[in-house]
Amino acid sequence: MVNFAGWDMPVEYSSVLEEHRRVRQAVGLFDVSHMGKIEIRGPGAVDLVQNVTCNDAFRLSVGQIQYSALTYPEGTFVDDVTVHRLAEDHFLLVVNAANTDKDYQWISQENKFSARVENRSSAYAQFALQGPLAQAVLQKLAEWDLSQMKYYRFVRTGVKGLPTLVSRTGYTGEDGFEIYLEPAAAEALWMTLLEVGRSDEILPVGLGARNTLRLEAKMALYGNDIDHTTTVLEADLGWIVKFDKGSFIGRDALWKQQREGPARRLVGFEMVERGIAREHYPVTLGGSVVGEVTSGSYAPSLGKNIGLTYLPVKWNAVGTEFFVTIRNKPVKARVVPTPFYKRRKT
Amino acid sequence: MYPEDLLYSEEHEWISIQDHTGTIGITDYAQSELGDVVFVELPHVGDKLQAKEPFGSVESVKAVSEVYSPVSGEIVEVNDKLADKPEMINDDPYGNGWMVKVRLSDPAELEELFSAQEYEEYLAAKPEE
């Protein structure tokens, strides 16, 4: 067990590699109750969400979810978040556990719209059921016809008779769902999901495989790949920045960077020579240090050692070779296309 | 779990002695603490080892761990198969998961190592992480 933002969480239940494979080939169950939940409601809710996030909340219909970011005036990350539109004037933001208090204070401080902002983290338990067999397993318990549910949508539905919110989202690069419910009922549902998933070889999955799965899918991790020093554009997340939606915090800085082009950008790489790149290992190019590894690991689905780093844009084309310093030795790496892993759509 | 015919170090390596050559690997306890081993870095034949100094590293998905030599000496053989099959360290830590063979330069160093029973007592006294 490790301490993760105040939560005791297992790195692995059985084996990182086996848990990883199970999610890619069958189904895995994650307890992600640590994720923070901030609710924003009232007539000013949409204007507040629109002002503090860079994606366009006006385009979000009730029942829809959006990946977005809370941004500082500099265009850097307060946090990356998913925004759920629960009702016309009611939003749920799911945020990184370690950032929950900071995000809540930031949103409250910027609340010039008389919206009601609440930290509702302790009101929800949250599970993620991920993998090609996730739908089949969850359908054994869910009242809603999950085959009718699109990606990044949610419904309120009974799951084994319990009131839940089920979304088609995840952090693994696989198809899957996230289930939100009241904490008192969580343990029983966890056991039930493992029980009904047994014939599909379900496994509980810990933080270790959660990291390798998200890295293969090139999903950013706050605190590693993105933080208050990196802009949304540098993080290669320009698709969540909607300049045409009007003003929002960080717009001016991001617009300037968009016009001039960011000086660096987050890229994926694989090791050419033997070695595993890990976070904070120095990255050198042309003999000088140009940055550090932000995430790095052995990638179980690829059988390669991969990572992410910010490289100056003039040297970040696919195929560019550079060096990662591993225990004082330069080890060759190469920029590759991302995501590293993409699931086959059925 | 801890074969009687091996000697053990505080850093969780084992060594078996035949004539003046020692075979070195990591213990079952070490491999299980590390988890799935995905990468092994070893020295070359001819390299000199110093007792209690690191000679290589073992990496799992989640962590890097240095491997310390229980004795001083010169490398005479390296288990090259670990490069492609690092999981042998998990599956068979005292057999196919061996790492290096060393010609001892100071056999008296062996007296400082644990017997199987002493190593088990050492582990039992270790506080839980």
JSON list of C-alpha atoms in Angstrom, two decimals, chain A residues 145-297:
[
{"chain": "A", "resi": 145, "resn": "ASP", "atom": "CA", "xyz": [-28.99, -0.76, -22.05]},
{"chain": "A", "resi": 146, "resn": "LEU", "atom": "CA", "xyz": [-25.26, 0.01, -22.12]},
{"chain": "A", "resi": 147, "resn": "SER", "atom": "CA", "xyz": [-24.93, -0.80, -25.83]},
{"chain": "A", "resi": 148, "resn": "GLN", "atom": "CA", "xyz": [-26.86, 2.44, -26.42]},
{"chain": "A", "resi": 149, "resn": "MET", "atom": "CA", "xyz": [-24.39, 4.51, -24.43]},
{"chain": "A", "resi": 150, "resn": "LYS", "atom": "CA", "xyz": [-21.82, 6.54, -26.34]},
{"chain": "A", "resi": 151, "resn": "TYR", "atom": "CA", "xyz": [-18.30, 7.48, -25.29]},
{"chain": "A", "resi": 152, "resn": "TYR", "atom": "CA", "xyz": [-18.13, 10.40, -22.85]},
{"chain": "A", "resi": 153, "resn": "ARG", "atom": "CA", "xyz": [-21.83, 10.16, -21.94]},
{"chain": "A", "resi": 154, "resn": "PHE", "atom": "CA", "xyz": [-23.38, 9.26, -18.62]},
{"chain": "A", "resi": 155, "resn": "VAL", "atom": "CA", "xyz": [-26.72, 8.05, -17.34]},
{"chain": "A", "resi": 156, "resn": "ARG", "atom": "CA", "xyz": [-28.32, 7.68, -13.95]},
{"chain": "A", "resi": 157, "resn": "THR", "atom": "CA", "xyz": [-29.23, 4.05, -13.68]},
{"chain": "A", "resi": 158, "resn": "GLY", "atom": "CA", "xyz": [-29.76, 1.30, -11.16]},
{"chain": "A", "resi": 159, "resn": "VAL", "atom": "CA", "xyz": [-26.81, -1.04, -10.78]},
{"chain": "A", "resi": 160, "resn": "LYS", "atom": "CA", "xyz": [-27.86, -4.07, -8.77]},
{"chain": "A", "resi": 161, "resn": "GLY", "atom": "CA", "xyz": [-30.74, -1.91, -7.58]},
{"chain": "A", "resi": 162, "resn": "LEU", "atom": "CA", "xyz": [-28.44, 0.84, -6.27]},
{"chain": "A", "resi": 163, "resn": "PRO", "atom": "CA", "xyz": [-28.81, 4.38, -7.58]},
{"chain": "A", "resi": 164, "resn": "THR", "atom": "CA", "xyz": [-25.64, 5.22, -9.54]},
{"chain": "A", "resi": 165, "resn": "LEU", "atom": "CA", "xyz": [-24.24, 7.48, -12.17]},
{"chain": "A", "resi": 166, "resn": "VAL", "atom": "CA", "xyz": [-22.53, 5.46, -14.90]},
{"chain": "A", "resi": 167, "resn": "SER", "atom": "CA", "xyz": [-20.30, 7.12, -17.49]},
{"chain": "A", "resi": 168, "resn": "ARG", "atom": "CA", "xyz": [-18.53, 5.68, -20.51]},
{"chain": "A", "resi": 169, "resn": "THR", "atom": "CA", "xyz": [-15.11, 7.05, -19.63]},
{"chain": "A", "resi": 170, "resn": "GLY", "atom": "CA", "xyz": [-11.76, 5.88, -18.32]},
{"chain": "A", "resi": 171, "resn": "TYR", "atom": "CA", "xyz": [-8.04, 6.36, -18.02]},
{"chain": "A", "resi": 172, "resn": "THR", "atom": "CA", "xyz": [-6.73, 3.25, -19.75]},
{"chain": "A", "resi": 173, "resn": "GLY", "atom": "CA", "xyz": [-7.18, 3.61, -23.50]},
{"chain": "A", "resi": 174, "resn": "GLU", "atom": "CA", "xyz": [-9.77, 0.82, -23.44]},
{"chain": "A", "resi": 175, "resn": "ASP", "atom": "CA", "xyz": [-13.53, 0.86, -23.62]},
{"chain": "A", "resi": 176, "resn": "GLY", "atom": "CA", "xyz": [-15.02, 1.05, -20.16]},
{"chain": "A", "resi": 177, "resn": "PHE", "atom": "CA", "xyz": [-17.19, 2.71, -17.58]},
{"chain": "A", "resi": 178, "resn": "GLU", "atom": "CA", "xyz": [-16.94, 4.66, -14.39]},
{"chain": "A", "resi": 179, "resn": "ILE", "atom": "CA", "xyz": [-19.54, 4.12, -11.69]},
{"chain": "A", "resi": 180, "resn": "TYR", "atom": "CA", "xyz": [-20.36, 6.74, -9.05]},
{"chain": "A", "resi": 181, "resn": "LEU", "atom": "CA", "xyz": [-22.37, 5.80, -6.00]},
{"chain": "A", "resi": 182, "resn": "GLU", "atom": "CA", "xyz": [-22.82, 6.56, -2.34]},
{"chain": "A", "resi": 183, "resn": "PRO", "atom": "CA", "xyz": [-19.88, 5.32, -0.25]},
{"chain": "A", "resi": 184, "resn": "ALA", "atom": "CA", "xyz": [-22.01, 3.21, 2.11]},
{"chain": "A", "resi": 185, "resn": "ALA", "atom": "CA", "xyz": [-22.94, 0.87, -0.74]},
{"chain": "A", "resi": 186, "resn": "ALA", "atom": "CA", "xyz": [-19.51, 0.79, -2.36]},
{"chain": "A", "resi": 187, "resn": "GLU", "atom": "CA", "xyz": [-17.94, -2.23, -0.71]},
{"chain": "A", "resi": 188, "resn": "ALA", "atom": "CA", "xyz": [-20.90, -4.47, -1.54]},
{"chain": "A", "resi": 189, "resn": "LEU", "atom": "CA", "xyz": [-20.89, -3.36, -5.18]},
{"chain": "A", "resi": 190, "resn": "TRP", "atom": "CA", "xyz": [-17.11, -3.92, -5.43]},
{"chain": "A", "resi": 191, "resn": "MET", "atom": "CA", "xyz": [-17.56, -7.52, -4.27]},
{"chain": "A", "resi": 192, "resn": "THR", "atom": "CA", "xyz": [-20.52, -8.03, -6.58]},
{"chain": "A", "resi": 193, "resn": "LEU", "atom": "CA", "xyz": [-18.64, -6.73, -9.63]},
{"chain": "A", "resi": 194, "resn": "LEU", "atom": "CA", "xyz": [-15.74, -9.09, -8.92]},
{"chain": "A", "resi": 195, "resn": "GLU", "atom": "CA", "xyz": [-18.25, -11.91, -8.49]},
{"chain": "A", "resi": 196, "resn": "VAL", "atom": "CA", "xyz": [-20.20, -11.34, -11.72]},
{"chain": "A", "resi": 197, "resn": "GLY", "atom": "CA", "xyz": [-16.96, -10.68, -13.60]},
{"chain": "A", "resi": 198, "resn": "ARG", "atom": "CA", "xyz": [-15.31, -13.88, -12.49]},
{"chain": "A", "resi": 199, "resn": "SER", "atom": "CA", "xyz": [-16.31, -15.86, -15.60]},
{"chain": "A", "resi": 200, "resn": "ASP", "atom": "CA", "xyz": [-14.76, -13.05, -17.69]},
{"chain": "A", "resi": 201, "resn": "GLU", "atom": "CA", "xyz": [-11.55, -13.26, -15.65]},
{"chain": "A", "resi": 202, "resn": "ILE", "atom": "CA", "xyz": [-11.92, -9.87, -13.98]},
{"chain": "A", "resi": 203, "resn": "LEU", "atom": "CA", "xyz": [-9.09, -8.68, -11.73]},
{"chain": "A", "resi": 204, "resn": "PRO", "atom": "CA", "xyz": [-8.90, -5.74, -9.33]},
{"chain": "A", "resi": 205, "resn": "VAL", "atom": "CA", "xyz": [-6.26, -3.30, -10.61]},
{"chain": "A", "resi": 206, "resn": "GLY", "atom": "CA", "xyz": [-3.92, -1.08, -8.56]},
{"chain": "A", "resi": 207, "resn": "LEU", "atom": "CA", "xyz": [-2.03, 2.16, -9.14]},
{"chain": "A", "resi": 208, "resn": "GLY", "atom": "CA", "xyz": [0.90, 0.46, -10.92]},
{"chain": "A", "resi": 209, "resn": "ALA", "atom": "CA", "xyz": [-1.13, -0.79, -13.87]},
{"chain": "A", "resi": 210, "resn": "ARG", "atom": "CA", "xyz": [-3.29, 2.35, -13.83]},
{"chain": "A", "resi": 211, "resn": "ASN", "atom": "CA", "xyz": [-0.09, 4.24, -14.63]},
{"chain": "A", "resi": 212, "resn": "THR", "atom": "CA", "xyz": [1.20, 1.91, -17.38]},
{"chain": "A", "resi": 213, "resn": "LEU", "atom": "CA", "xyz": [-2.24, 1.76, -19.02]},
{"chain": "A", "resi": 214, "resn": "ARG", "atom": "CA", "xyz": [-2.69, 5.54, -19.10]},
{"chain": "A", "resi": 215, "resn": "LEU", "atom": "CA", "xyz": [0.88, 6.11, -20.27]},
{"chain": "A", "resi": 216, "resn": "GLU", "atom": "CA", "xyz": [0.49, 3.74, -23.25]},
{"chain": "A", "resi": 217, "resn": "ALA", "atom": "CA", "xyz": [-2.63, 5.72, -24.18]},
{"chain": "A", "resi": 218, "resn": "LYS", "atom": "CA", "xyz": [-0.66, 8.98, -23.70]},
{"chain": "A", "resi": 219, "resn": "MET", "atom": "CA", "xyz": [-3.10, 10.33, -21.16]},
{"chain": "A", "resi": 220, "resn": "ALA", "atom": "CA", "xyz": [-1.43, 13.07, -19.14]},
{"chain": "A", "resi": 221, "resn": "LEU", "atom": "CA", "xyz": [-0.86, 12.70, -15.40]},
{"chain": "A", "resi": 222, "resn": "TYR", "atom": "CA", "xyz": [-1.07, 15.89, -13.35]},
{"chain": "A", "resi": 223, "resn": "GLY", "atom": "CA", "xyz": [2.08, 16.33, -11.27]},
{"chain": "A", "resi": 224, "resn": "ASN", "atom": "CA", "xyz": [4.15, 14.42, -13.85]},
{"chain": "A", "resi": 225, "resn": "ASP", "atom": "CA", "xyz": [3.32, 15.55, -17.38]},
{"chain": "A", "resi": 226, "resn": "ILE", "atom": "CA", "xyz": [1.29, 18.66, -16.63]},
{"chain": "A", "resi": 227, "resn": "ASP", "atom": "CA", "xyz": [1.22, 21.18, -13.80]},
{"chain": "A", "resi": 228, "resn": "HIS", "atom": "CA", "xyz": [1.19, 24.91, -13.04]},
{"chain": "A", "resi": 229, "resn": "THR", "atom": "CA", "xyz": [4.35, 25.40, -15.16]},
{"chain": "A", "resi": 230, "resn": "THR", "atom": "CA", "xyz": [3.11, 23.79, -18.39]},
{"chain": "A", "resi": 231, "resn": "THR", "atom": "CA", "xyz": [0.51, 25.30, -20.68]},
{"chain": "A", "resi": 232, "resn": "VAL", "atom": "CA", "xyz": [-2.34, 23.36, -22.25]},
{"chain": "A", "resi": 233, "resn": "LEU", "atom": "CA", "xyz": [-0.82, 23.92, -25.69]},
{"chain": "A", "resi": 234, "resn": "GLU", "atom": "CA", "xyz": [2.64, 22.75, -24.64]},
{"chain": "A", "resi": 235, "resn": "ALA", "atom": "CA", "xyz": [0.99, 19.62, -23.25]},
{"chain": "A", "resi": 236, "resn": "ASP", "atom": "CA", "xyz": [-0.27, 18.91, -26.79]},
{"chain": "A", "resi": 237, "resn": "LEU", "atom": "CA", "xyz": [-3.86, 19.29, -25.59]},
{"chain": "A", "resi": 238, "resn": "GLY", "atom": "CA", "xyz": [-4.79, 22.10, -27.97]},
{"chain": "A", "resi": 239, "resn": "TRP", "atom": "CA", "xyz": [-7.98, 20.21, -28.86]},
{"chain": "A", "resi": 240, "resn": "ILE", "atom": "CA", "xyz": [-9.48, 21.11, -25.46]},
{"chain": "A", "resi": 241, "resn": "VAL", "atom": "CA", "xyz": [-8.80, 24.84, -25.92]},
{"chain": "A", "resi": 242, "resn": "LYS", "atom": "CA", "xyz": [-11.80, 26.54, -27.56]},
{"chain": "A", "resi": 243, "resn": "PHE", "atom": "CA", "xyz": [-10.76, 30.09, -28.47]},
{"chain": "A", "resi": 244, "resn": "ASP", "atom": "CA", "xyz": [-14.08, 30.73, -30.22]},
{"chain": "A", "resi": 245, "resn": "LYS", "atom": "CA", "xyz": [-16.11, 30.33, -27.02]},
{"chain": "A", "resi": 246, "resn": "GLY", "atom": "CA", "xyz": [-15.28, 33.81, -25.74]},
{"chain": "A", "resi": 247, "resn": "SER", "atom": "CA", "xyz": [-13.25, 34.88, -22.76]},
{"chain": "A", "resi": 248, "resn": "PHE", "atom": "CA", "xyz": [-11.96, 32.51, -20.09]},
{"chain": "A", "resi": 249, "resn": "ILE", "atom": "CA", "xyz": [-9.08, 32.57, -17.62]},
{"chain": "A", "resi": 250, "resn": "GLY", "atom": "CA", "xyz": [-5.88, 31.93, -19.55]},
{"chain": "A", "resi": 251, "resn": "ARG", "atom": "CA", "xyz": [-7.32, 32.73, -22.97]},
{"chain": "A", "resi": 252, "resn": "ASP", "atom": "CA", "xyz": [-5.04, 35.68, -23.70]},
{"chain": "A", "resi": 253, "resn": "ALA", "atom": "CA", "xyz": [-1.86, 33.82, -22.84]},
{"chain": "A", "resi": 254, "resn": "LEU", "atom": "CA", "xyz": [-2.94, 30.74, -24.78]},
{"chain": "A", "resi": 255, "resn": "TRP", "atom": "CA", "xyz": [-4.00, 32.80, -27.81]},
{"chain": "A", "resi": 256, "resn": "LYS", "atom": "CA", "xyz": [-0.61, 34.51, -27.86]},
{"chain": "A", "resi": 257, "resn": "GLN", "atom": "CA", "xyz": [1.13, 31.14, -27.61]},
{"chain": "A", "resi": 258, "resn": "GLN", "atom": "CA", "xyz": [-1.13, 29.71, -30.30]},
{"chain": "A", "resi": 259, "resn": "ARG", "atom": "CA", "xyz": [-0.18, 32.50, -32.71]},
{"chain": "A", "resi": 260, "resn": "GLU", "atom": "CA", "xyz": [3.53, 32.38, -31.96]},
{"chain": "A", "resi": 261, "resn": "GLY", "atom": "CA", "xyz": [3.65, 28.62, -31.53]},
{"chain": "A", "resi": 262, "resn": "PRO", "atom": "CA", "xyz": [4.78, 27.07, -28.26]},
{"chain": "A", "resi": 263, "resn": "ALA", "atom": "CA", "xyz": [8.54, 26.74, -27.80]},
{"chain": "A", "resi": 264, "resn": "ARG", "atom": "CA", "xyz": [8.23, 23.18, -26.50]},
{"chain": "A", "resi": 265, "resn": "ARG", "atom": "CA", "xyz": [5.77, 20.38, -26.70]},
{"chain": "A", "resi": 266, "resn": "LEU", "atom": "CA", "xyz": [5.09, 17.12, -24.88]},
{"chain": "A", "resi": 267, "resn": "VAL", "atom": "CA", "xyz": [6.18, 14.19, -27.03]},
{"chain": "A", "resi": 268, "resn": "GLY", "atom": "CA", "xyz": [6.25, 10.44, -26.67]},
{"chain": "A", "resi": 269, "resn": "PHE", "atom": "CA", "xyz": [9.46, 8.49, -27.03]},
{"chain": "A", "resi": 270, "resn": "GLU", "atom": "CA", "xyz": [10.73, 4.96, -26.89]},
{"chain": "A", "resi": 271, "resn": "MET", "atom": "CA", "xyz": [14.14, 3.81, -25.73]},
{"chain": "A", "resi": 272, "resn": "VAL", "atom": "CA", "xyz": [16.38, 2.72, -28.60]},
{"chain": "A", "resi": 273, "resn": "GLU", "atom": "CA", "xyz": [19.13, 1.39, -26.35]},
{"chain": "A", "resi": 274, "resn": "ARG", "atom": "CA", "xyz": [18.57, -0.74, -23.27]},
{"chain": "A", "resi": 275, "resn": "GLY", "atom": "CA", "xyz": [17.18, 1.06, -20.25]},
{"chain": "A", "resi": 276, "resn": "ILE", "atom": "CA", "xyz": [14.00, 2.25, -18.60]},
{"chain": "A", "resi": 277, "resn": "ALA", "atom": "CA", "xyz": [13.47, 6.00, -18.53]},
{"chain": "A", "resi": 278, "resn": "ARG", "atom": "CA", "xyz": [11.81, 7.19, -15.34]},
{"chain": "A", "resi": 279, "resn": "GLU", "atom": "CA", "xyz": [10.42, 10.51, -14.20]},
{"chain": "A", "resi": 280, "resn": "HIS", "atom": "CA", "xyz": [12.96, 13.29, -13.62]},
{"chain": "A", "resi": 281, "resn": "TYR", "atom": "CA", "xyz": [15.75, 11.55, -15.55]},
{"chain": "A", "resi": 282, "resn": "PRO", "atom": "CA", "xyz": [17.57, 14.29, -17.55]},
{"chain": "A", "resi": 283, "resn": "VAL", "atom": "CA", "xyz": [17.02, 14.53, -21.30]},
{"chain": "A", "resi": 284, "resn": "THR", "atom": "CA", "xyz": [19.93, 15.73, -23.48]},
{"chain": "A", "resi": 285, "resn": "LEU", "atom": "CA", "xyz": [20.01, 16.74, -27.10]},
{"chain": "A", "resi": 286, "resn": "GLY", "atom": "CA", "xyz": [23.05, 18.00, -28.97]},
{"chain": "A", "resi": 287, "resn": "GLY", "atom": "CA", "xyz": [25.12, 17.70, -25.78]},
{"chain": "A", "resi": 288, "resn": "SER", "atom": "CA", "xyz": [23.00, 19.93, -23.57]},
{"chain": "A", "resi": 289, "resn": "VAL", "atom": "CA", "xyz": [20.21, 19.18, -21.13]},
{"chain": "A", "resi": 290, "resn": "VAL", "atom": "CA", "xyz": [16.89, 20.25, -22.67]},
{"chain": "A", "resi": 291, "resn": "GLY", "atom": "CA", "xyz": [14.50, 18.83, -20.11]},
{"chain": "A", "resi": 292, "resn": "GLU", "atom": "CA", "xyz": [13.58, 15.76, -18.15]},
{"chain": "A", "resi": 293, "resn": "VAL", "atom": "CA", "xyz": [11.42, 12.68, -18.45]},
{"chain": "A", "resi": 294, "resn": "THR", "atom": "CA", "xyz": [7.93, 13.49, -17.14]},
{"chain": "A", "resi": 295, "resn": "SER", "atom": "CA", "xyz": [6.66, 9.90, -17.22]},
{"chain": "A", "resi": 296, "resn": "GLY", "atom": "CA", "xyz": [8.53, 6.74, -18.14]},
{"chain": "A", "resi": 297, "resn": "SER", "atom": "CA", "xyz": [8.01, 3.03, -17.80]}
]
